[in-house]
CSV table of C-alpha atoms and ligand atoms in Angstrom, one decimal:
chain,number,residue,atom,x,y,z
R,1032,UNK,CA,-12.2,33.0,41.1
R,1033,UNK,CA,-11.4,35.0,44.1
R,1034,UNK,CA,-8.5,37.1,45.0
R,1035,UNK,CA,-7.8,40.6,47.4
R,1036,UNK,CA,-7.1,43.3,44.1
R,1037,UNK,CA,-8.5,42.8,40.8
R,1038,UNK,CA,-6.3,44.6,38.7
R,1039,UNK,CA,-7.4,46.2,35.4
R,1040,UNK,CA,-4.5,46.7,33.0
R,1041,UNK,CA,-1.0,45.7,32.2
R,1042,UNK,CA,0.6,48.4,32.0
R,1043,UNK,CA,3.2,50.1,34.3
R,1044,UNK,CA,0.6,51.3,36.5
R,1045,UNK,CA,-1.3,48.0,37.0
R,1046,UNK,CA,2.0,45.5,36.6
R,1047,UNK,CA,3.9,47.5,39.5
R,1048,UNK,CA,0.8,47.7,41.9
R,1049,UNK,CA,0.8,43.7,41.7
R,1050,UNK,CA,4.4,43.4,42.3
R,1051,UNK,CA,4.4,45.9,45.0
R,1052,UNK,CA,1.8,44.3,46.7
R,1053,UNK,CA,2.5,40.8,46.4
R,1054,UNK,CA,6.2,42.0,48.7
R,1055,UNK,CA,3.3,43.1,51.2
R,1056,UNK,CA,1.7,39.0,50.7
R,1057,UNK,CA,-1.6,40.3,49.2
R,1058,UNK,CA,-2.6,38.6,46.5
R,1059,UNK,CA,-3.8,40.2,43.2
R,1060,UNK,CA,-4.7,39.3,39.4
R,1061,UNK,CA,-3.8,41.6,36.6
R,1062,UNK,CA,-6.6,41.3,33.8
R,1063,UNK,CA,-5.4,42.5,30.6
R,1064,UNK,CA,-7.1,42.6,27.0
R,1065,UNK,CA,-3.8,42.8,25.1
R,1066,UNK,CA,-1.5,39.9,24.3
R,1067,UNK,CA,1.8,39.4,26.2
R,1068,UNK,CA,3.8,40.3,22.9
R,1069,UNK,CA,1.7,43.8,22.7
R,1070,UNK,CA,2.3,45.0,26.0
R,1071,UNK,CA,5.9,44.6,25.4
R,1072,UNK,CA,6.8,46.4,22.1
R,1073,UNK,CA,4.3,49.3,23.1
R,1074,UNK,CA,6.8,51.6,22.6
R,1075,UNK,CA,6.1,55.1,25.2
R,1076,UNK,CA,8.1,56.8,27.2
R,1077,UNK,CA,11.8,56.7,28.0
R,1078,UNK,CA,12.8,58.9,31.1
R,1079,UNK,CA,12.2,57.3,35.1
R,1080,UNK,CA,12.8,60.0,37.7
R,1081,UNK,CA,14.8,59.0,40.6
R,1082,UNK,CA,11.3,58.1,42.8
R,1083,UNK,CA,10.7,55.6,40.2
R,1084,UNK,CA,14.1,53.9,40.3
R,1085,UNK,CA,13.9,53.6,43.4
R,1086,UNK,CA,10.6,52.4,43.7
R,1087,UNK,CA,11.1,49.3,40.9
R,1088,UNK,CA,14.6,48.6,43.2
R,1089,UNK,CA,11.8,48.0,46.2
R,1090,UNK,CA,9.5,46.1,44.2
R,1091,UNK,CA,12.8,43.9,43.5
R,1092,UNK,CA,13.0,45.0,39.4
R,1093,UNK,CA,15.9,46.7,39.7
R,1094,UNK,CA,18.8,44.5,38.3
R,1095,UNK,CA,18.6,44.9,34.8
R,1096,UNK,CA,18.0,48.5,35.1
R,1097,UNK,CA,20.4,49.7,37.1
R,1098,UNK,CA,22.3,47.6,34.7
R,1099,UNK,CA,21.6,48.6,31.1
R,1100,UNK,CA,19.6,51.8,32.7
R,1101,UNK,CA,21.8,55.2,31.9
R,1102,UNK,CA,22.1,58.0,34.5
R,1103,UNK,CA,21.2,61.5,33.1
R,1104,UNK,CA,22.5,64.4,35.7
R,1105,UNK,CA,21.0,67.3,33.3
R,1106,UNK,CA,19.3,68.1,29.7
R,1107,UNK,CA,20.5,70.1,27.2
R,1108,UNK,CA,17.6,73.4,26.6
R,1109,UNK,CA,18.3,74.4,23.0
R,1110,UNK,CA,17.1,77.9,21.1
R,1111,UNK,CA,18.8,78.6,17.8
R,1112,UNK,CA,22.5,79.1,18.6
R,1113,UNK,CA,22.5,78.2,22.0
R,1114,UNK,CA,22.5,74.9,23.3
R,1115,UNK,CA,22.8,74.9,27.2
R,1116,UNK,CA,23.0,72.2,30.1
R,1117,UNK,CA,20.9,72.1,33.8
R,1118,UNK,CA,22.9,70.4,35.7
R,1119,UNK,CA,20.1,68.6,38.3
R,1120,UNK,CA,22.8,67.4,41.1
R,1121,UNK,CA,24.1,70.7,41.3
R,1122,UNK,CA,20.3,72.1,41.2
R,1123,UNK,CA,18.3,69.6,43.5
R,1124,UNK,CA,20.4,66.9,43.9
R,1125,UNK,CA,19.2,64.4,41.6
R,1126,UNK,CA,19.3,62.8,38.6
R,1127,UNK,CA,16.9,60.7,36.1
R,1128,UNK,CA,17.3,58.1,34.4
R,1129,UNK,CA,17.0,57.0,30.6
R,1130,UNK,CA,15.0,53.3,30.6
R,1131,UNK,CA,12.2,53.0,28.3
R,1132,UNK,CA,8.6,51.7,29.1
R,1133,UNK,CA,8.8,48.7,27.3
R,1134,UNK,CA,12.1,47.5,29.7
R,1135,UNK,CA,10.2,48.3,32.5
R,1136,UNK,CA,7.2,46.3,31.6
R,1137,UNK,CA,9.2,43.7,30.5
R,1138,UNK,CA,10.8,43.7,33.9
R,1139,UNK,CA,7.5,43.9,36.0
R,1140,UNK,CA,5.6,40.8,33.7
R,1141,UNK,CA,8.8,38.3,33.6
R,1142,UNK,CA,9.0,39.2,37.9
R,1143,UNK,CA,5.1,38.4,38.2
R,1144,UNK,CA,5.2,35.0,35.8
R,1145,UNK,CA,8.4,33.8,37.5
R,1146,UNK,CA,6.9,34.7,41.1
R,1147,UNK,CA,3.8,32.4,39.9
R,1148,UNK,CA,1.2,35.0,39.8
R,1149,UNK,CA,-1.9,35.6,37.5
R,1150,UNK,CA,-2.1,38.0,34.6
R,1151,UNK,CA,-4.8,37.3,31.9
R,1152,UNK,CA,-3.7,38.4,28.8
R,1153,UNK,CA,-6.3,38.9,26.0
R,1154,UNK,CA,-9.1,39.1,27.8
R,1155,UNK,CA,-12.2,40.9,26.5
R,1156,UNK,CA,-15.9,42.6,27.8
R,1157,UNK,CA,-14.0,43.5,31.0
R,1158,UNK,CA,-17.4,44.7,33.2
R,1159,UNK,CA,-16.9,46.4,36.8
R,1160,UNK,CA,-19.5,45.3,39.2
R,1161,UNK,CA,-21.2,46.7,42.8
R,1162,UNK,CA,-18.2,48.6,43.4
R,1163,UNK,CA,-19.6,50.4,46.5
R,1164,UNK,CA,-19.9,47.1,48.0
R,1165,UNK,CA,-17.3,45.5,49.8
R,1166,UNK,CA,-17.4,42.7,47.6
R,1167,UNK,CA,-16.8,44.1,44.2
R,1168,UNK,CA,-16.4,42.1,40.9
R,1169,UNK,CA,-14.8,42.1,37.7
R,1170,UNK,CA,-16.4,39.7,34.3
R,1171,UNK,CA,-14.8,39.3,31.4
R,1172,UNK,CA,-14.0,36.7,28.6
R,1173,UNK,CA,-11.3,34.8,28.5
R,1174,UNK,CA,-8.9,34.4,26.1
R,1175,UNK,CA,-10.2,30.7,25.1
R,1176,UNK,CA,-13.7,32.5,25.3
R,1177,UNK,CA,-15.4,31.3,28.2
R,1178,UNK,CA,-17.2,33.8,30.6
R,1179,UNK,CA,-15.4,34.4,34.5
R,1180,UNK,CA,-15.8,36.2,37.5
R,1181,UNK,CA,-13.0,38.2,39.2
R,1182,UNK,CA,-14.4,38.6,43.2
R,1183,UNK,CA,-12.2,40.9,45.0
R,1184,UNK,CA,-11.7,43.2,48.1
R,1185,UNK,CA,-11.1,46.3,45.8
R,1186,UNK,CA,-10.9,46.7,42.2
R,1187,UNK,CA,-7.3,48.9,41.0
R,1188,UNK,CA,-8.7,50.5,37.5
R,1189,UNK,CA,-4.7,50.6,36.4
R,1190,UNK,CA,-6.6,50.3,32.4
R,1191,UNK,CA,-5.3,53.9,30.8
R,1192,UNK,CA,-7.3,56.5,29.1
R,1193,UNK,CA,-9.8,54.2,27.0
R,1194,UNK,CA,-10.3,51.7,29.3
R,1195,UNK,CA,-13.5,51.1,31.1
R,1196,UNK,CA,-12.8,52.0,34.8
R,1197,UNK,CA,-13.4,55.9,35.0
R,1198,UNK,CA,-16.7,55.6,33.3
R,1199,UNK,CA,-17.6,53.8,36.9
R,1200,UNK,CA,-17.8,56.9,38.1
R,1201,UNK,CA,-21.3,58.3,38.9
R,1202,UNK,CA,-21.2,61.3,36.4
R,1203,UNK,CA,-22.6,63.8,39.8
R,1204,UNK,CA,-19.6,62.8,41.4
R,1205,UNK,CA,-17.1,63.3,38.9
R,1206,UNK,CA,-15.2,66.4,37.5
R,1207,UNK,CA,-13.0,66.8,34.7
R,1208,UNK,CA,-10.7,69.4,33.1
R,1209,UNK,CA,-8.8,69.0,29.6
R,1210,UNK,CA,-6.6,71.0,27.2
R,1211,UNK,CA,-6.0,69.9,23.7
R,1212,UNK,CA,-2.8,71.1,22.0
R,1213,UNK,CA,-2.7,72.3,18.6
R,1214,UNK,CA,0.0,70.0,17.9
R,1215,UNK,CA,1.2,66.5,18.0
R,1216,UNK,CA,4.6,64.5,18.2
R,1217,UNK,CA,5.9,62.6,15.2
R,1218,UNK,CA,8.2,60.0,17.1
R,1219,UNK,CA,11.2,57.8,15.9
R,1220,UNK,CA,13.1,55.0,17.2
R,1221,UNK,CA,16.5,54.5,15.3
R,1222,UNK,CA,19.3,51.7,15.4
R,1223,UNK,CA,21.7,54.5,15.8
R,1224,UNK,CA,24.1,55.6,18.9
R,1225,UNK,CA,22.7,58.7,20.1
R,1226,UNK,CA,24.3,61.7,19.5
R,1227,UNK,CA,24.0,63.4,22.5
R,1228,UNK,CA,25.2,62.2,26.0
R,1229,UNK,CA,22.0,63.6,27.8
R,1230,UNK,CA,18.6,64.8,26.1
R,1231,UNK,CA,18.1,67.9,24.0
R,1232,UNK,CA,15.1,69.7,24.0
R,1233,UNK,CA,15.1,72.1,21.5
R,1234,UNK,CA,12.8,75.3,20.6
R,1235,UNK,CA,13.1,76.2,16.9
R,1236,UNK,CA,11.0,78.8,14.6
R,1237,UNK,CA,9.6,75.7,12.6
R,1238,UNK,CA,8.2,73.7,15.3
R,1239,UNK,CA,9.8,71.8,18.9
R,1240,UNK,CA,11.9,68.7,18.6
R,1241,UNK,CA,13.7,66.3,21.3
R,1242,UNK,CA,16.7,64.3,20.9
R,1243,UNK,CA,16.2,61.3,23.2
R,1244,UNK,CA,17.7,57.6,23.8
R,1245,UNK,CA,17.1,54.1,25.0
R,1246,UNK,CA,20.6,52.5,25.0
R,1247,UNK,CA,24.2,53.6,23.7
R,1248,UNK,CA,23.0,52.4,20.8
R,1249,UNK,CA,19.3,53.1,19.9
R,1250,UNK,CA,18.2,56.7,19.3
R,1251,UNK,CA,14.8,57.6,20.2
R,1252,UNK,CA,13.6,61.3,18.4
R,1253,UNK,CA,11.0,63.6,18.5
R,1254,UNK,CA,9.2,66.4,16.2
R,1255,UNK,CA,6.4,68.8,16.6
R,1256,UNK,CA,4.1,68.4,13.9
R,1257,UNK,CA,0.5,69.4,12.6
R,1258,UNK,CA,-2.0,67.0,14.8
R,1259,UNK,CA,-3.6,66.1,11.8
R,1260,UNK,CA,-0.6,65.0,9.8
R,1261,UNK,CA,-0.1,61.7,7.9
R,1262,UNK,CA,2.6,59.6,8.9
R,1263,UNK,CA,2.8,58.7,4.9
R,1264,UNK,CA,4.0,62.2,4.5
R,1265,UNK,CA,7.3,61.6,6.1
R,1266,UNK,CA,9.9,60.0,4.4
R,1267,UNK,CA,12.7,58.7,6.5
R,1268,UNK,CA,14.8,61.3,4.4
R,1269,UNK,CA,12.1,64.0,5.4
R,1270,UNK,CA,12.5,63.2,8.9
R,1271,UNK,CA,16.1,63.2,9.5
R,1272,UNK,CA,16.6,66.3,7.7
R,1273,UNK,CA,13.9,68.0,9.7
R,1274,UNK,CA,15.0,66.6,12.7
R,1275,UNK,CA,18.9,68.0,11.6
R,1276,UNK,CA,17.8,71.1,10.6
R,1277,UNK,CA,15.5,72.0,14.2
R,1278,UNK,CA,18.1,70.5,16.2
R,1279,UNK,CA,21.3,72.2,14.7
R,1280,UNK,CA,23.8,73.7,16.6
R,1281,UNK,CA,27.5,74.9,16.0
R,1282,UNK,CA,29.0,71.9,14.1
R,1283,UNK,CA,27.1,69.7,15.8
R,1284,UNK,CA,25.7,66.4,13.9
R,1285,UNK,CA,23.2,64.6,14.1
R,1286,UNK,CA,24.0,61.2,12.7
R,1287,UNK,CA,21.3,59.0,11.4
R,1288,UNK,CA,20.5,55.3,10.9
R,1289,UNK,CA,17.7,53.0,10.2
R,1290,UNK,CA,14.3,53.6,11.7
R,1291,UNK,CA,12.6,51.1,13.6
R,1292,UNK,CA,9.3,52.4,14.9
R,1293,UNK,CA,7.1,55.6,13.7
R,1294,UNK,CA,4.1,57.0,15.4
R,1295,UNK,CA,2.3,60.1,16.0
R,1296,UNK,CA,1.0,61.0,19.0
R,1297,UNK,CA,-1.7,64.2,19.8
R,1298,UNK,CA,-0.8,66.0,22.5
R,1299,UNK,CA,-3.2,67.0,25.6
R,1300,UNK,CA,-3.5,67.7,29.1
R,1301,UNK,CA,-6.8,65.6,30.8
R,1302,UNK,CA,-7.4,65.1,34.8
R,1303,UNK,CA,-10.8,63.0,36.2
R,1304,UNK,CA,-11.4,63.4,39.9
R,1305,UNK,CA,-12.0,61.6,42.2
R,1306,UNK,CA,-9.4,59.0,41.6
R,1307,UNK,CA,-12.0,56.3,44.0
R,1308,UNK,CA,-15.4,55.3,44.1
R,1309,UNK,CA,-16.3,52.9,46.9
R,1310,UNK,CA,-13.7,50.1,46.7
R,1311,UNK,CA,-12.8,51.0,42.8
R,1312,UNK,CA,-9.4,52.9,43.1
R,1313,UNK,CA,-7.8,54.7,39.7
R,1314,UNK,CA,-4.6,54.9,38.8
R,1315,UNK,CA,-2.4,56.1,36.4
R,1316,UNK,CA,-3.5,57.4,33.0
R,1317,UNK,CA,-7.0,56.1,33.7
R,1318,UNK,CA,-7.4,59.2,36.0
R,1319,UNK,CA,-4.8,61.4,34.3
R,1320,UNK,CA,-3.1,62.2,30.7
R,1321,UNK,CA,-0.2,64.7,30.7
R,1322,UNK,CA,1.7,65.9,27.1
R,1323,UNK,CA,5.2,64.4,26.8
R,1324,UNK,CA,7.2,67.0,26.9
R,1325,UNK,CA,7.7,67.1,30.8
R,1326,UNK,CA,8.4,63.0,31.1
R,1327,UNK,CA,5.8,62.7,33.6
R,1328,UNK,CA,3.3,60.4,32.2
R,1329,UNK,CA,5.1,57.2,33.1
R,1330,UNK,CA,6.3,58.6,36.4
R,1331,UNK,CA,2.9,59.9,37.7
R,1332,UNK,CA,1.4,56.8,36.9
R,1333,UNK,CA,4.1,55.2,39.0
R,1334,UNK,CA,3.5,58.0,41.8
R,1335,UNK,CA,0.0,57.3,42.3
R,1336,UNK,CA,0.6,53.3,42.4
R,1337,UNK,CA,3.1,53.9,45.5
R,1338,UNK,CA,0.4,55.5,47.6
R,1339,UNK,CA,-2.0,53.4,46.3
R,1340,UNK,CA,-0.1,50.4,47.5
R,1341,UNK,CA,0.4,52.0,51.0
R,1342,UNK,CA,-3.6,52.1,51.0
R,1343,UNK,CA,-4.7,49.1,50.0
R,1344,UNK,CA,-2.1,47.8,52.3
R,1345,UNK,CA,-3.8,49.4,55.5
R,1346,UNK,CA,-7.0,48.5,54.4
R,1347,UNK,CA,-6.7,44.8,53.7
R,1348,UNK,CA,-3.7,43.8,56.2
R,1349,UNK,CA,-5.3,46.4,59.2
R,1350,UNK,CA,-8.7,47.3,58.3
R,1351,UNK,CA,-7.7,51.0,58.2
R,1352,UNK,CA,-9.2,53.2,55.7
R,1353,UNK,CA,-7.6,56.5,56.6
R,1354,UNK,CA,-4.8,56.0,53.8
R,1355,UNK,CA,-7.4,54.6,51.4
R,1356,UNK,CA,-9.5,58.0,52.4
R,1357,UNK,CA,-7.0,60.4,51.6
R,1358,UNK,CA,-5.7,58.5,48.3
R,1359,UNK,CA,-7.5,60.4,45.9
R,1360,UNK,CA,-6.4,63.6,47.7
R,1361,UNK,CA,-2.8,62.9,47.7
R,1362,UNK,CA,-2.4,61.8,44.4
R,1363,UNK,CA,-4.4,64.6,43.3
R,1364,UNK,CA,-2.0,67.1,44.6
R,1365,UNK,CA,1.0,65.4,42.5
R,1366,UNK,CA,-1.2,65.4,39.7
R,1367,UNK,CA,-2.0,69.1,39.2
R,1368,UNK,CA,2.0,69.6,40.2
R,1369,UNK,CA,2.8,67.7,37.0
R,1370,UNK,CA,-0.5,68.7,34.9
R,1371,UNK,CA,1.4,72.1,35.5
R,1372,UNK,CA,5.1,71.6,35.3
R,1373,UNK,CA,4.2,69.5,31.7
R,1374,UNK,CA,1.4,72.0,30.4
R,1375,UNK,CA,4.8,75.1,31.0
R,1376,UNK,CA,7.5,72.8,29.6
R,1377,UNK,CA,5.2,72.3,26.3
R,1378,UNK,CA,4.0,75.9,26.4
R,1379,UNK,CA,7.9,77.3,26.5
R,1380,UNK,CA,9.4,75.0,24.0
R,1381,UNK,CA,6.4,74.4,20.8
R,1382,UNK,CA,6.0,76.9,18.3
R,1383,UNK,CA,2.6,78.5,17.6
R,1384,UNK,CA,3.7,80.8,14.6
R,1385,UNK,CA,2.7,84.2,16.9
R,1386,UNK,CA,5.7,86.3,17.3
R,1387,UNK,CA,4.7,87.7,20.4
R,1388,UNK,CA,4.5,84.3,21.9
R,1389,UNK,CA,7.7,83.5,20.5
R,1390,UNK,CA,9.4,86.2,22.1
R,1391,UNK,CA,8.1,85.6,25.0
R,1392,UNK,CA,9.2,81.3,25.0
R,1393,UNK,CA,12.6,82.7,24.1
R,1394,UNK,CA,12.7,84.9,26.7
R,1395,UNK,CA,11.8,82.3,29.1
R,1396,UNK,CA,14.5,80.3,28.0
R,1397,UNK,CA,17.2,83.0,28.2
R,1398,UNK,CA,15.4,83.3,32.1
R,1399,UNK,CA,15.4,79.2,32.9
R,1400,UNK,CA,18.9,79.0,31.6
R,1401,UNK,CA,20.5,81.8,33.1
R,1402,UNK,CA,18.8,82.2,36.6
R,1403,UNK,CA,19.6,80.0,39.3
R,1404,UNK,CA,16.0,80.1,40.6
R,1405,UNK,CA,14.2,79.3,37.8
R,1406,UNK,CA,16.6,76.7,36.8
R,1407,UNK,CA,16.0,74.9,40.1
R,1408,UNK,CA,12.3,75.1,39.9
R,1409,UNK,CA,12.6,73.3,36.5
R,1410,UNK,CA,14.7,70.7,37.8
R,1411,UNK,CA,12.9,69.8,40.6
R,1412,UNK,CA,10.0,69.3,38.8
R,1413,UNK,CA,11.5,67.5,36.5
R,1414,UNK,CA,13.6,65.2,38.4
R,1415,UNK,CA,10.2,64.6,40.0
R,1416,UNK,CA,9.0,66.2,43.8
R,1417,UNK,CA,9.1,64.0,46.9
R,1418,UNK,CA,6.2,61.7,47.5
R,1419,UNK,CA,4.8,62.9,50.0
N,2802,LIG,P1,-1.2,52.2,30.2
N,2802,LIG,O1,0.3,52.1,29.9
N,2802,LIG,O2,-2.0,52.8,29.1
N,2802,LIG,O3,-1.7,50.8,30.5
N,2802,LIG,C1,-3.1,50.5,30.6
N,2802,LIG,C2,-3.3,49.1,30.3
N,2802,LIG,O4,-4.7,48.7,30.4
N,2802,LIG,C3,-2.9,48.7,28.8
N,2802,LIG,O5,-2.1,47.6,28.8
N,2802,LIG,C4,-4.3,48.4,28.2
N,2802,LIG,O6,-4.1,47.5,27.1
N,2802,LIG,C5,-5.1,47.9,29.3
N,2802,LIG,N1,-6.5,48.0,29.1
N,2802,LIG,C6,-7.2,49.0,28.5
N,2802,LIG,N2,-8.5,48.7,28.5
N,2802,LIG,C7,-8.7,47.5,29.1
N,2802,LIG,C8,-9.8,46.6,29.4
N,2802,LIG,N3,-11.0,47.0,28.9
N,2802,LIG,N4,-9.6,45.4,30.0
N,2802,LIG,C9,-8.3,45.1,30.4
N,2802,LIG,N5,-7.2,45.9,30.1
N,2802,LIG,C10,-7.4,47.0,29.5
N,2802,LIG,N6,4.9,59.4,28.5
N,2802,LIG,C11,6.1,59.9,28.6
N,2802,LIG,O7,6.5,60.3,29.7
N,2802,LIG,N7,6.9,60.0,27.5
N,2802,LIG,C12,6.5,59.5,26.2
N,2802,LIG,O8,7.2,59.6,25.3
N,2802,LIG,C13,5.2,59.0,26.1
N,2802,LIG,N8,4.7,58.5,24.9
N,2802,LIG,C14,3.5,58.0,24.9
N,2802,LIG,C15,3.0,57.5,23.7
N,2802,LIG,C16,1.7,57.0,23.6
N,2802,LIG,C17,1.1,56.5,22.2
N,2802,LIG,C18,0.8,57.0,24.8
N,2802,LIG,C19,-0.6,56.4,24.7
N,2802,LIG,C20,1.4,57.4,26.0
N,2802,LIG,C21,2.7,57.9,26.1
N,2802,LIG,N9,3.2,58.4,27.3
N,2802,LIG,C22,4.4,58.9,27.3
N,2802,LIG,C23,2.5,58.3,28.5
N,2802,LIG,C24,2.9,57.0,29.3
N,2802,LIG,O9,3.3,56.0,28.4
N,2802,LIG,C25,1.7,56.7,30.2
N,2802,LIG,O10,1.6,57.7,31.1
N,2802,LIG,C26,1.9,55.3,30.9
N,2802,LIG,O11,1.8,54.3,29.9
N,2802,LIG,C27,0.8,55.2,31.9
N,2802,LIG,O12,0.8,53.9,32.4
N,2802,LIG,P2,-0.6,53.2,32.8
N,2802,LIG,O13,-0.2,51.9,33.3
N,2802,LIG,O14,-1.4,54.1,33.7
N,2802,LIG,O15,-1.4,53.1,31.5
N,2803,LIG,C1,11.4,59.6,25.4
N,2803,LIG,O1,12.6,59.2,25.5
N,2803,LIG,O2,10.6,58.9,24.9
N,2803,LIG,C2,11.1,60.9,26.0
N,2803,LIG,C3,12.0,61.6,26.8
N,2803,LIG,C4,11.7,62.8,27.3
N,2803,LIG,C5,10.4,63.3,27.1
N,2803,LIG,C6,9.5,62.6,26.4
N,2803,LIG,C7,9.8,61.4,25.8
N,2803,LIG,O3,10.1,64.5,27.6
């Protein structure tokens, strides 16, 4: 089989690289080794700056999420008896909005399936081959077993942290820098109506936790907990009381329902560089992990794809490899912005236990909250920076 990209990975990074490019009539396949049904309930993150909206609304997957997607002009930063809004608008002049992963994925495979195009679900022994060729290859397994070979232009490693494309990369060439957190999330999804209108992120003595949503009526929740915690140990009645008692304010309540999904998730901060060798390209979490607390994961991955795109597009459609030259670059640069931006928001806001370091997360708080400046810096990140 022959095609111009030979995707790895189904996830956002990989699924909006396909549709992007077929708009721009190159023709991709997306090789995946989950099933369909997997990719879809993988339940990650929840908030799409304004770049990505508008970037799915190019890529012609906009409908249902400017539909059932909700707006969110600020957050709520919460210490113990003071719960206060950033208005982004007023600060930087946008918004985000609240859509989760799963919609959007949903969105990009049903697009690609309609459109006629390839992905391979369930694939397995996904090998990367002569990739400082110019006629690279991908082999795998099919999902009915049989052995096949991918031939491409260049291969798109979209395949996250554990998938095989990074470890292409000669290890004299690459670099890498990572920070593990001493603590994890213990995340929720509830068949409840939020009960917030925008998110609350809230710093407490006994650990962080996040009020979050994915429609007006599913709840999506957060706690800090010990990274080596068992899920077992937390009762549904443990949870919402925790999650009540961190997230209390006034007479405020948090109303509860049914839960639906419970993970934990370790928190760290990981960059590889270069993000290309030869004609393999990374993007997404295959180059890059960031903790949750900044919502950057979903929207870097997104970040790097739009260059990405613009690359491969030069390269295939006008044999110019300026764009492709400088990819690793530019998306480097967005990178360490958000590496940054997500390594302060989970350094202010999760508790350590050290009352000197308490002290000083409150007194950034009071600072973000109350200065101008510093409120502006935090919404610009966090609404996400230009593109370019
Ligand atoms: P992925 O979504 O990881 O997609 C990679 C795809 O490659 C997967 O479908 C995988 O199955 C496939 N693959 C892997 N190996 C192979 C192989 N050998 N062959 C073929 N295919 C392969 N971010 C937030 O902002 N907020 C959150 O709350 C949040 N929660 C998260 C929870 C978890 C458990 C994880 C892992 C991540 C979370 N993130 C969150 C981060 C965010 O979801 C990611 O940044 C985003 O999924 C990155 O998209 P991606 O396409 O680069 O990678
Ligand atoms: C989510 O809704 O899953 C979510 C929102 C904001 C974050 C992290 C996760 O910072």
């Amino acid at each position: 089989m022959r095609t111009q990209v030979g995707i790895i990975g189904a996830g956002p990074a990989g699924l909006l690289l396909a549709q992007l490019l077929a708009v721009r009539g190159i023709d991709s396949v997306v090789l995946e080794n989950r099933s369909r049904d997997y990719v879809q309930a993988r339940i990650r993150a929840g908030i799409l700056e304004q770049g990505t909206v508008d970037l799915l609304t190019e890529a012609g997957v906009g409908e249902r999420l400017h539909r059932e997607g909700l707006r969110h002009d600020g957050i709520y930063l919460q210490r113990p008896g003071h719960r206060e809004h950033l208005d982004f608008p007023g600060l930087c002049g946008r918004s985000v909005w609240a859509y989760g992963q799963t919609q959007v994925v949903k969105d990009l495979i049903d697009a690609r399936l309609a459109a006629g195009q390839r992905i391979e679900f369930e694939i397995s022994d996904t090998t990367l081959h002569d990739l400082d060729t110019d006629r690279p290859r991908v082999t795998y397994t099919d999902r009915a077993g049989f052995p096949q070979v991918l031939e491409c232009d260049v291969v798109a490693g979209c395949d996250g942290y554990h998938g095989p494309s990074r470890r292409m990369l000669p290890p004299d060439l690459q670099q890498t820098w990572a920070r593990d957190y001493p603590f994890a999330w213990l995340g929720i999804l509830a068949d409840v109506a939020p009960s917030t209108d925008e998110l609350i992120y809230a710093w407490h003595p006994d650990g962080f936790a996040l009020h979050s949503m994915r429609s007006p009526s599913v709840s999506r929740l957060y706690l800090q907990v010990d990274p080596h915690e068992s899920l077992e140990s937390w009762s549904d009645d443990r949870i919402w009381s925790e999650l009540s008692h961190r997230l209390a304010f006034e007479d405020w309540q948090l109303q509860t329902g049914p839960i639906t999904e419970r993970s934990i998730t370790p928190m760290r901060s990981f960059v590889s560089a270069p993000m290309r060798h030869g004609r393999l390209f990374l993007a997404g979490d295959a180059a890059h992990i960031v903790p949750p607390t900044g919502a950057k994961g979903l929207n870097l991955a997104v970040a790097d794809v739009a260059l990405l795109c613009e690359a491969l597009a030069a390269l295939l459609l006008h044999r110019r490899s300026e764009l492709a030259d400088a990819y690793s670059d530019a998306a480097l640069r967005r990178v360490w912005r958000a590496t940054h931006f997500s390594w302060w928001m989970t350094s202010m806001l999760h508790s350590t236990g050290d009352p000197f370091e308490s002290q000083l997360q409150l007194s950034q708080l009071r600072y973000v909250t109350s200065s101008p400046a510093a409120a502006q810096s935090l919404a610009e990140n966090y609404t996400g920076m230009p593109l370019h």
